Amino acid sequence: MMQELFHPDLIEYVGTAAGHTIGMVIPSIDPIVRELLKIPETYRSLAILTSRVGAAAQAIAIDDAAKSADVELLIFELPRDTEGYSGHGNLFVLGGPNVTDCRRCVELALKGIDERAERIYINEVGHMEMHYVARAGRILHQIFNTPLDRAFGFVCAGPAGIAMVAADTAMKAADVEIIWHGTPSYNLSHTNEVIIGITGDYGAVSTAVETAYEKASLLIEAYGSKPESILHFKK
Amino acid sequence: MMQELFHPDLIEYVGTAAGHTIGMVIPSIDPIVRELLKIPETYRSLAILTSRVGAAAQAIAIDDAAKSADVELLIFELPRDTEGYSGHGNLFVLGGPNVTDCRRCVELALKGIDERAERIYINEVGHMEMHYVARAGRILHQIFNTPLDRAFGFVCAGPAGIAMVAADTAMKAADVEIIWHGTPSYNLSHTNEVIIGITGDYGAVSTAVETAYEKASLLIEAYGSKPESILHFKK
Amino acid sequence: MMQELFHPDLIEYVGTAAGHTIGMVIPSIDPIVRELLKIPETYRSLAILTSRVGAAAQAIAIDDAAKSADVELLIFELPRDTEGYSGHGNLFVLGGPNVTDCRRCVELALKGIDERAERIYINEVGHMEMHYVARAGRILHQIFNTPLDRAFGFVCAGPAGIAMVAADTAMKAADVEIIWHGTPSYNLSHTNEVIIGITGDYGAVSTAVETAYEKASLLIEAYGSKPESILHFKK
């Protein structure tokens, strides 16, 4: 879904991806903006990814992309968005010594987001984001406290109470550990959701996430339709 | 509106109610989730009610339901939701020694929510939630600081400035006392509303709330249509 | 767009303006509400302006209106609203010794808001608010730290990352200074946007804002349509 776009005034544009994500670079950041955002002088160039919908799909894709580029995560924010639903959008700013690595990171991340967004689900009563990955890199470590090179699982659903039941189910289904969590007023942005980040053996993590997915999905269906992947009902 | 639903994997589901509310129980909470949420060991079972729309309709219904069951309010959150409008959704988690009391509390609360939701109003420019109750129980005491067994009134409207005028009108209309209040950044979740919780003689409280309702309703009508109860335009 | 409305119970209503703004006065504030909101006794009357959409259009119009009336800004809040999009609504409460000045301030402000709202833009993927003004008064000084009588510029766009690129572009385009900024979790209400407030020579400020406007507009167009002024697609 990544689009190429050529415009003489748009040197920053790299591409777009699912969840109304746009990926950009700033080849050489303005010194006043740099200071304002407390970005160290080592980072001359920035990679910026920002979306209306999603949190972990983007975090996981960027974590993976950052393994192939000389970049560091400098800013991570989870605004309340999801375009009228009650989950997150996101802002990721990564710094690097040169624009080539930043652009490479954005390009790889956009591809990864298009794949990972398959597991962001929304319908008229609720939303879910469910992911697992075999090996967490530096970004997932930084954001969710995931041990490096270990499996990472992400269980998110709304309205908030549904995710509490899903989290309880996930923990009973497999031998995993919670390494991060959020409720509307804790670690989140007053979104109507609960999130757990988990680690453990890859098999256990995937079982826990899929069990949570089934539970949350059935509960949302109890008073609405089955939540659909955002890839199937909007770009 | 409560629906019965039988599914072998859905032992937690109890029913649904207005405001996209779902009621659930966890018969025996997972110990890791319990610890994470700082839930004391006395509470083996949980009652969970969570909605996309509404705050006080649910609080009042749960307050009433909790009078007939051995449960305690453990978690209360007001995420920003209302499905694209600018008010709250909610999360209530109650604990009890057994699942029977938790289920009973949820069942009673769902019925009460379907009644109380009559007084949640939304239209294209604003929203309101207006309630009064003769005797506050433990939950309303815990959340809104209402004296036990005294009348409780709830005045909420958005956009925020409209509720300021409604609150001023309410206080001039009857001899009541403000025991709780919220503005977008104080006690609330950046919602576009102001709320006051009041107490006093039942007659005074009801007069104050109805006067506020009339005022806020007229102000919203000044640039939109008359706000309708959510029971009349959506489930 | 201001409407006149006569209703015996609506002495507070003054008028409406773009962005679903309503302007009201309270001729004589209730003493309990006054105390609750920590409003000094000097202010007997209140001017209230509150909107579903917009922040700086209203702030600038009120700043201008306040130059012709004996009023002080007492409360300013930026709830997260924009009616399903991911920006702000607002609440402004000004106090004055008499209702005549408060009403005059509201009337002038509503007219100004209808003009300034031209530069609030929304479309299906993003939003922008872009303004500049030759001389900041007391309100803009109070809210955005703008030096009195100096030019003020406001650059706001979402999703958040787009505004980072726009801010970088603005700072490179003209010799201006940043005097206020917000990111989703800093100074803002978890909205999906970044904002900078700038000052400098009027020519430099206008160049910076227009350059930021062009950049953000092109980036939003990269995956949606050109953002339209709210005056052209809704009241």
XYZ file of C-alpha atoms in Angstrom:
705
model
C 0.000 0.000 0.000
C 3.072 2.234 0.161
C 2.755 5.064 -2.307
C 5.517 6.902 -4.075
C 5.008 10.607 -4.359
C 7.285 13.150 -5.970
C 6.950 16.801 -5.127
C 9.781 19.351 -4.988
C 8.574 20.666 -1.610
C 8.139 17.238 -0.077
C 11.664 15.955 0.470
C 10.522 14.588 3.840
C 7.832 12.250 2.532
C 8.736 8.558 2.419
C 5.422 6.710 2.194
C 2.219 5.636 3.886
C 0.858 2.438 5.399
C -2.231 1.002 7.070
C -3.836 2.727 10.044
C -3.441 6.059 8.281
C 0.280 5.889 8.949
C 2.675 8.280 7.251
C 6.450 7.862 7.262
C 8.792 10.822 6.864
C 12.416 11.879 7.313
C 14.012 15.153 8.267
C 17.492 15.052 6.703
C 18.876 17.733 8.989
C 16.806 18.836 11.961
C 16.472 22.543 12.781
C 18.616 23.328 15.849
C 15.812 25.125 17.728
C 13.376 22.253 17.222
C 16.119 19.836 18.228
C 16.708 21.675 21.484
C 12.979 22.001 22.183
C 12.519 18.247 21.830
C 15.700 17.528 23.824
C 17.243 15.573 20.953
C 21.011 15.004 21.439
C 23.332 16.577 18.848
C 24.510 13.144 17.681
C 21.262 12.764 15.784
C 21.363 14.981 12.741
C 18.578 13.192 10.867
C 15.167 12.031 12.041
C 12.852 9.201 11.008
C 9.207 9.983 11.853
C 6.288 7.547 11.774
C 2.859 8.684 12.887
C -0.608 7.096 12.629
C -4.247 7.730 13.369
C -4.841 4.073 14.305
C -2.704 1.500 16.125
C 0.127 1.256 18.609
C 1.825 -2.123 18.733
C 1.590 -2.935 15.013
C 3.722 0.133 14.456
C 6.001 -0.504 17.455
C 6.738 -4.069 16.331
C 7.359 -3.071 12.706
C 9.664 -0.247 13.777
C 11.466 -2.529 16.225
C 12.174 -4.872 13.362
C 13.173 -2.094 10.947
C 15.530 -0.591 13.530
C 17.554 -3.814 13.526
C 18.762 -2.933 10.010
C 19.525 0.749 10.478
C 21.657 2.962 12.686
C 18.797 4.685 14.513
C 17.601 5.224 18.081
C 14.077 5.789 19.353
C 13.926 9.323 20.758
C 10.227 10.099 21.123
C 7.300 7.734 21.535
C 3.782 8.949 22.218
C 0.386 7.300 22.255
C -2.204 10.029 21.612
C -5.843 9.039 21.981
C -7.147 8.639 18.457
C -8.338 5.637 16.356
C -10.572 8.036 14.383
C -13.652 8.120 16.572
C -13.048 4.771 18.253
C -11.439 4.667 21.642
C -7.886 3.458 21.149
C -4.538 5.007 20.260
C -2.754 6.621 17.404
C 0.994 7.026 17.665
C 4.093 9.123 17.127
C 7.558 7.603 16.784
C 10.616 9.789 16.252
C 13.947 8.055 15.693
C 17.291 9.746 15.305
C 20.296 8.731 13.274
C 23.594 10.185 12.130
C 22.469 10.267 8.481
C 19.325 10.425 6.400
C 20.051 7.160 4.569
C 19.615 5.053 7.686
C 16.546 7.041 8.718
C 14.916 6.589 5.333
C 15.758 2.886 5.289
C 14.192 2.467 8.720
C 11.002 4.255 7.628
C 10.735 2.241 4.404
C 11.138 -1.093 6.192
C 8.784 -0.045 8.970
C 6.025 0.979 6.539
C 6.167 -2.459 4.920
C 6.045 -4.119 8.316
C 3.112 -1.953 9.439
C 1.087 -3.021 6.409
C 1.607 -6.635 7.502
C 1.136 -6.192 11.238
C -1.991 -4.043 10.855
C -3.811 -7.242 9.888
C -4.186 -7.755 13.622
C -5.754 -4.415 14.489
C -9.499 -4.988 14.671
C -12.334 -2.484 15.039
C -16.081 -2.678 14.962
C -19.005 -0.582 16.185
C -18.694 -1.705 19.832
C -15.054 -2.504 20.422
C -11.530 -2.738 19.168
C -8.580 -5.105 19.610
C -4.906 -5.220 18.814
C -3.253 -8.633 19.220
C 0.329 -9.436 18.301
C 3.244 -11.682 19.056
C 6.787 -11.691 17.840
C 9.625 -14.178 18.368
C 12.437 -11.801 19.301
C 12.115 -8.338 20.720
C 14.720 -5.792 19.672
C 15.800 -2.515 21.247
C 12.612 -0.579 20.526
C 10.256 -3.103 22.161
C 12.689 -3.289 25.056
C 12.634 0.482 25.397
C 8.862 0.920 25.127
C 7.427 -2.190 26.766
C 10.282 -3.356 28.928
C 10.531 -6.606 26.916
C 13.731 -8.567 27.552
C 15.993 -8.370 24.481
C 15.750 -11.321 22.066
C 12.829 -12.867 23.944
C 9.294 -13.361 22.643
C 6.869 -10.450 23.059
C 3.080 -10.588 23.105
C 0.601 -7.710 23.061
C -3.013 -8.051 24.200
C -5.238 -4.997 23.849
C -9.023 -4.701 23.746
C -11.763 -2.212 24.431
C -14.075 -1.388 26.053
C -11.620 -1.768 28.923
C -13.444 -4.484 30.882
C -13.307 -6.878 27.944
C -9.521 -6.729 27.986
C -9.491 -7.518 31.708
C -11.306 -10.762 30.997
C -9.071 -11.422 27.984
C -5.941 -10.819 30.064
C -7.177 -13.168 32.777
C -7.854 -15.816 30.125
C -4.444 -15.343 28.523
C -2.613 -15.761 31.814
C -4.467 -18.973 32.587
C -3.812 -20.364 29.093
C -0.036 -20.335 29.076
C 3.017 -19.841 31.233
C 3.842 -16.218 30.436
C 4.906 -13.158 32.378
C 3.415 -9.646 32.254
C 6.134 -7.068 31.645
C 3.988 -4.001 30.906
C 0.384 -3.031 31.368
C -1.916 -0.089 30.924
C -5.407 0.881 32.023
C -7.253 4.020 30.842
C -5.526 6.208 33.433
C -2.296 4.246 33.887
C 0.301 4.243 31.073
C -2.450 5.013 28.525
C -4.163 8.194 27.322
C -7.664 7.797 28.801
C -8.425 5.360 25.999
C -11.189 2.846 26.715
C -8.944 -0.209 26.840
C -6.663 -2.361 28.959
C -3.350 -3.633 27.596
C -0.864 -6.258 28.742
C 2.568 -6.843 27.274
C 3.860 -10.356 27.936
C 6.998 -12.424 27.509
C 7.960 -16.102 27.837
C 8.638 -18.980 25.450
C 7.454 -18.180 21.959
C 4.906 -21.004 21.980
C 3.463 -19.869 25.297
C 3.300 -16.242 24.194
C 1.496 -17.086 20.961
C -0.962 -19.356 22.810
C -1.688 -16.646 25.376
C -2.287 -13.992 22.694
C -4.485 -16.210 20.526
C -6.542 -17.283 23.537
C -7.027 -13.644 24.512
C -7.976 -12.839 20.920
C -10.655 -15.552 20.879
C -12.077 -14.437 24.221
C -12.181 -10.726 23.441
C -13.569 -11.423 19.995
C -16.449 -13.514 21.410
C -17.231 -10.885 24.047
C -17.358 -8.094 21.461
C -19.560 -10.304 19.273
C -21.902 -10.735 22.253
C -23.314 -7.290 21.525
C -21.996 -6.408 18.089
C -20.525 -8.025 15.046
C -17.200 -9.873 14.882
C -14.452 -7.224 14.913
C -12.778 -6.964 11.518
C -9.158 -6.233 10.679
C -8.691 -2.608 9.656
C -7.089 -3.934 6.472
C -10.479 -5.204 5.380
C -12.655 -2.198 5.989
C -10.401 0.786 5.585
C -6.940 1.624 4.403
C -32.377 -5.230 26.463
C -30.285 -7.799 28.350
C -29.418 -10.682 26.108
C -28.767 -14.269 27.111
C -25.912 -15.903 25.272
C -24.606 -19.427 25.705
C -21.159 -20.317 24.499
C -18.838 -22.902 26.081
C -15.895 -20.473 25.978
C -17.847 -17.566 27.417
C -18.382 -18.439 31.066
C -17.637 -14.809 31.917
C -20.446 -13.233 29.907
C -23.476 -12.092 31.894
C -25.312 -9.642 29.629
C -25.399 -6.257 27.979
C -27.227 -2.982 28.537
C -27.613 0.502 27.097
C -24.607 2.678 26.340
C -22.847 -0.319 24.829
C -22.391 -1.730 28.305
C -21.270 -5.315 28.808
C -21.390 -7.120 32.171
C -19.071 -9.998 32.973
C -17.757 -12.071 35.868
C -14.430 -13.742 36.476
C -15.220 -16.648 38.827
C -11.637 -17.004 40.005
C -9.145 -14.301 39.086
C -5.679 -15.264 37.863
C -3.144 -14.559 40.652
C -0.755 -12.575 38.434
C -3.526 -10.323 37.142
C -4.767 -9.946 40.712
C -1.370 -8.781 41.897
C -0.920 -6.472 38.915
C -4.214 -4.737 39.661
C -3.493 -4.666 43.411
C -6.650 -6.622 44.219
C -6.624 -7.997 47.813
C -6.705 -11.798 48.185
C -10.114 -11.668 49.899
C -11.669 -11.133 46.499
C -11.606 -14.380 44.584
C -14.296 -13.402 42.076
C -14.763 -10.237 40.057
C -17.794 -8.451 38.651
C -16.891 -6.270 35.637
C -19.095 -3.673 33.970
C -17.714 -1.580 31.118
C -19.359 0.785 28.635
C -18.609 2.953 25.635
C -21.101 5.616 26.754
C -22.047 6.968 30.181
C -20.675 7.360 33.667
C -23.265 8.126 36.322
C -26.077 5.976 34.894
C -23.777 3.034 35.438
C -22.446 4.258 38.795
C -25.958 4.715 40.181
C -27.175 1.347 38.893
C -24.124 -0.412 40.316
C -24.485 1.442 43.621
C -28.001 0.107 43.863
C -27.059 -3.424 42.781
C -24.227 -3.551 45.313
C -26.750 -3.104 48.128
C -27.975 -6.666 47.421
C -24.631 -8.438 46.998
C -21.442 -9.004 48.939
C -19.144 -6.994 46.662
C -16.732 -4.073 46.927
C -15.743 -1.561 44.247
C -12.062 -2.114 43.487
C -11.441 -0.262 40.229
C -13.292 2.669 38.728
C -12.113 4.448 35.609
C -13.628 7.034 33.305
C -11.920 6.669 29.916
C -12.724 9.305 27.321
C -15.127 7.675 24.913
C -18.850 8.210 24.061
C -18.150 6.869 20.562
C -17.028 10.019 18.793
C -18.752 12.446 21.142
C -16.794 14.053 23.920
C -17.871 12.372 27.152
C -16.927 9.263 29.082
C -17.126 5.543 28.895
C -16.434 3.568 32.058
C -14.862 0.577 33.741
C -16.106 -0.793 37.053
C -14.445 -3.799 38.685
C -16.000 -5.153 41.881
C -14.630 -7.990 43.972
C -16.468 -10.539 46.043
C -15.753 -13.788 47.880
C -17.835 -15.833 45.418
C -19.070 -15.708 41.865
C -22.752 -15.884 42.845
C -22.715 -12.475 44.473
C -20.664 -11.019 41.608
C -23.074 -12.375 39.020
C -26.078 -11.131 40.981
C -24.527 -7.667 41.186
C -23.882 -7.587 37.431
C -27.390 -8.804 36.583
C -29.061 -6.205 38.786
C -26.748 -3.474 37.561
C -27.467 -4.211 33.891
C -31.200 -3.847 34.519
C -30.611 -0.596 36.365
C -28.366 0.756 33.605
C -31.095 0.163 31.012
C -33.391 2.339 33.134
C -30.917 5.046 34.111
C -29.566 5.419 30.559
C -32.827 7.165 29.719
C -31.145 10.249 31.080
C -28.003 10.163 28.961
C -28.562 12.519 26.050
C -26.487 13.116 22.946
C -26.909 15.139 19.808
C -24.666 16.577 17.092
C -23.467 19.538 19.201
C -23.573 18.397 22.804
C -24.295 15.768 25.386
C -25.807 15.618 28.874
C -26.137 13.166 31.705
C -28.607 14.171 34.433
C -29.592 11.993 37.393
C -30.831 12.039 40.935
C -31.333 9.290 43.447
C -32.896 9.343 46.922
C -30.273 7.407 48.871
C -26.642 6.990 47.987
C -24.992 3.689 48.897
C -21.350 2.740 49.328
C -20.354 3.005 45.669
C -21.620 6.573 45.202
C -19.983 7.441 48.502
C -16.699 5.976 47.305
C -16.714 7.574 43.849
C -18.406 10.942 44.345
C -17.971 11.512 48.067
C -21.773 11.457 48.554
C -22.822 11.127 52.210
C -24.295 7.636 52.803
C -28.097 7.416 52.634
C -28.452 10.993 51.439
C -29.807 12.176 48.097
C -27.327 12.414 45.198
C -27.629 14.501 42.049
C -25.433 14.454 38.946
C -25.268 17.323 36.453
C -23.096 16.827 33.377
C -23.128 18.604 30.029
C -20.844 19.378 27.117
C -19.401 21.366 25.548
C -17.918 22.289 28.907
C -19.118 25.908 29.090
C -22.742 24.859 28.829
C -22.383 22.828 32.009
C -20.906 25.827 33.804
C -24.066 27.783 33.096
C -26.213 24.754 33.992
C -24.351 24.314 37.287
C -24.788 27.989 38.131
C -28.504 27.682 37.384
C -28.846 24.528 39.483
C -27.198 26.088 42.508
C -29.486 29.116 42.322
C -32.588 26.928 41.961
C -32.373 24.910 45.161
C -30.536 24.611 48.446
C -27.988 21.931 47.591
C -24.317 21.339 48.225
C -21.596 20.420 45.719
C -19.681 17.349 46.889
C -17.725 16.534 43.723
C -16.874 18.308 40.515
C -14.838 17.845 37.385
C -13.627 20.018 34.536
C -11.842 18.701 31.418
C -8.468 18.610 33.182
C -9.621 18.144 36.784
C -11.090 14.780 37.845
C -12.072 14.063 34.208
C -10.245 12.615 31.194
C -9.931 15.700 28.955
C -13.570 15.245 28.000
C -15.382 18.366 26.801
C -17.681 18.696 29.798
C -18.089 20.002 33.328
C -19.730 17.867 36.030
C -21.077 18.604 39.507
C -22.209 16.026 42.036
C -24.639 17.443 44.594
C -26.395 16.429 47.776
C -29.156 17.851 50.002
C -32.826 17.127 50.597
C -34.240 14.897 47.895
C -36.684 17.559 46.702
C -33.934 20.157 46.450
C -31.605 17.788 44.618
C -34.255 16.821 42.066
C -35.193 20.480 41.496
C -31.545 21.431 40.995
C -30.941 18.616 38.488
C -34.123 19.258 36.496
C -33.394 22.986 36.346
C -29.895 22.239 35.084
C -31.342 19.817 32.543
C -33.740 22.449 31.184
C -31.003 25.070 30.947
C -28.403 22.845 29.285
C -31.027 21.448 26.944
C -32.087 24.928 25.788
C -28.482 26.012 25.302
C -27.689 22.950 23.198
C -30.866 23.565 21.195
C -29.654 27.113 20.556
C -27.341 25.729 17.881
C -28.510 22.190 17.297
C -31.496 19.989 17.883
C -32.898 18.993 21.265
C -30.568 16.330 22.715
C -32.209 12.916 22.674
C -31.874 10.076 25.150
C -29.458 7.433 23.891
C -32.270 4.924 24.424
C -34.129 6.520 21.548
C -31.482 6.722 18.908
C -29.145 3.848 19.611
C -28.929 0.804 21.772
C -23.333 32.974 11.486
C -24.204 34.413 14.906
C -27.814 33.729 15.713
C -30.145 35.757 17.885
C -32.375 33.716 20.135
C -34.927 34.986 22.604
C -36.166 32.739 25.353
C -37.248 33.853 28.846
C -35.145 31.104 30.469
C -32.072 31.814 28.409
C -30.723 35.102 29.717
C -27.214 33.623 29.468
C -27.234 32.948 25.724
C -25.343 35.440 23.566
C -24.730 33.661 20.262
C -22.909 30.949 18.362
C -20.018 30.796 15.915
C -18.008 28.371 13.810
C -16.492 25.234 15.332
C -19.709 24.627 17.229
C -18.858 27.523 19.502
C -21.425 28.942 21.873
C -20.992 32.237 23.734
C -22.761 32.928 27.023
C -22.736 35.253 30.009
C -23.559 34.713 33.653
C -24.659 38.162 34.935
C -24.066 37.280 38.563
C -22.231 34.062 39.387
C -23.506 31.788 42.153
C -21.201 32.144 45.200
C -20.701 28.373 45.645
C -19.752 27.870 41.994
C -17.479 30.903 42.257
C -15.655 29.419 45.225
C -15.436 25.979 43.621
C -13.783 27.445 40.536
C -11.559 29.710 42.655
C -12.857 32.861 40.967
C -11.939 36.045 42.903
C -14.844 38.097 44.302
C -13.955 41.041 42.056
C -15.550 39.186 39.172
C -19.302 39.297 39.559
C -20.092 38.485 35.921
C -18.674 35.835 33.635
C -18.188 35.578 29.871
C -18.065 31.965 28.686
C -17.013 30.720 25.257
C -16.853 26.998 24.561
C -16.420 24.989 21.351
C -16.325 21.463 20.029
C -13.644 22.354 17.459
C -10.635 24.668 17.591
C -8.240 26.245 20.030
C -6.252 29.150 18.651
C -8.984 30.605 16.421
C -10.963 31.140 19.596
C -7.967 32.266 21.671
C -6.995 34.894 19.095
C -10.564 36.176 18.682
C -11.021 36.404 22.446
C -7.648 38.091 22.844
C -8.796 40.727 20.411
C -12.256 41.096 21.981
C -10.740 41.461 25.449
C -8.920 44.591 24.297
C -12.304 46.392 24.191
C -13.805 45.136 27.441
C -12.986 45.121 31.134
C -12.501 41.348 31.482
C -9.827 38.914 32.643
C -9.241 35.316 31.534
C -9.926 33.084 34.545
C -10.223 29.582 33.134
C -8.781 28.134 29.946
C -9.043 24.468 29.081
C -8.322 22.426 25.983
C -10.456 19.269 26.178
C -9.815 16.627 23.535
C -12.674 16.925 21.083
C -12.931 18.044 17.399
C -15.984 15.799 17.026
C -14.352 12.489 16.204
C -11.127 13.961 14.857
C -8.118 14.172 17.090
C -7.705 17.809 18.070
C -9.084 20.128 20.718
C -12.249 21.823 21.740
C -12.036 24.622 24.264
C -13.434 26.370 27.313
C -12.733 30.027 28.057
C -14.160 31.700 31.150
C -13.537 35.423 31.582
C -14.594 37.507 34.551
C -15.615 41.130 34.712
C -17.166 43.568 37.163
C -20.367 43.847 35.097
C -22.371 41.903 32.558
C -22.168 44.626 29.904
C -18.449 44.172 29.425
C -18.768 40.395 29.521
C -21.498 40.436 26.866
C -19.530 42.825 24.712
C -16.476 40.571 24.928
C -18.540 37.518 23.928
C -20.212 39.314 21.005
C -16.927 40.583 19.609
C -15.256 37.226 20.146
C -17.994 35.321 18.294
C -17.543 37.569 15.261
C -13.794 37.073 15.411
C -14.150 33.299 15.730
C -16.257 33.164 12.574
C -13.400 34.888 10.743
C -10.497 33.030 12.320
C -12.131 29.610 11.894
C -11.351 29.933 8.184
C -7.955 28.577 9.122
C -9.055 25.462 10.967
C -8.824 22.597 8.499
C -9.978 19.000 8.802
C -10.140 16.048 6.483
C -10.366 12.275 6.792
C -6.680 11.792 7.650
C -5.558 14.933 9.421
C -6.299 18.367 10.756
C -4.514 21.724 10.927
C -4.923 25.054 12.629
C -2.684 27.840 11.300
C -2.840 31.469 12.405
C -0.850 34.616 12.769
C -1.695 37.943 14.303
C 0.229 41.235 14.352
C -0.095 42.136 18.039
C -0.739 39.770 20.910
C -2.824 41.078 23.783
C -3.171 39.920 27.385
C -4.962 36.651 26.640
C -2.384 35.348 24.172
C 0.299 36.452 26.598
C -1.393 34.530 29.398
C -2.048 31.334 27.443
C 0.877 31.032 25.060
C 3.483 33.191 26.749
C 3.512 35.563 23.749
C 5.264 38.874 24.458
C 2.663 41.683 24.633
C 2.172 43.668 21.415
C 4.408 41.336 19.423
C 3.386 39.122 16.520
C 2.079 35.653 17.357
C 1.966 32.596 15.109
C 0.297 29.249 15.732
C 1.248 26.063 13.881
C -0.790 22.956 14.644
C -1.253 19.759 12.657
C -2.122 16.134 13.136
C -1.336 13.308 13.051
C 1.432 14.505 15.357
C 4.422 13.612 13.179
C 3.217 15.828 10.354
C 3.390 18.836 12.648
C 6.946 17.962 13.609
C 7.962 18.210 9.968
C 5.881 21.382 9.557
C 7.510 22.940 12.621
C 10.972 22.088 11.342
C 10.081 23.671 7.982
C 8.684 26.788 9.634
C 11.770 27.359 11.728
C 14.016 27.050 8.678
C 11.827 29.431 6.645
C 12.028 32.535 8.822
C 13.761 34.055 11.807
C 11.211 33.311 14.537
C 11.308 32.114 18.100
C 9.268 29.313 19.703
C 7.529 30.555 22.850
C 5.161 27.634 23.501
C 4.836 24.068 22.324
C 2.791 20.993 22.932
C 3.003 17.310 22.070
C 0.244 14.760 22.756
C 1.369 14.274 26.357
C 2.980 17.664 27.003
C 0.749 20.752 27.355
C -1.971 19.019 25.286
C -4.777 16.570 26.086
C -3.502 13.378 24.385
C -4.625 14.826 21.081
C -2.853 13.484 17.998
C -0.995 16.686 17.142
C 2.056 18.820 17.788
C 1.770 22.594 18.213
C 4.272 25.435 18.238
C 3.530 29.023 19.183
C 6.008 31.481 17.676
C 6.903 35.143 17.829
C 9.181 37.526 15.899
C 8.718 40.236 13.286
C 5.269 40.097 11.738
C 6.651 39.300 8.280
C 8.774 36.463 9.623
C 5.907 35.021 11.660
C 3.520 35.038 8.703
C 6.143 33.444 6.444
C 6.835 30.710 9.006
C 3.134 29.913 9.461
C 2.351 29.884 5.726
C 5.363 27.674 5.019
C 4.227 25.261 7.737
C 0.715 25.339 6.291
C 1.963 24.408 2.824
C 4.126 21.595 4.156
C 1.491 20.051 6.427
C -1.120 20.422 3.730
C 1.003 18.553 1.173
C 1.811 15.793 3.664
C -1.853 15.292 4.524
C -2.673 15.263 0.807
C -0.072 12.520 0.363
C -2.595 10.033 1.727
C -5.884 11.861 1.704
C -7.514 14.867 0.164
C -6.492 18.487 0.671
C -7.703 19.514 4.155
C -10.625 21.915 3.917
C -11.515 24.819 6.175
C -14.277 23.869 8.602
C -16.188 26.880 7.273
C -16.624 25.078 3.988
C -17.812 21.677 5.094
C -19.630 22.231 8.363
C -20.956 25.045 10.467
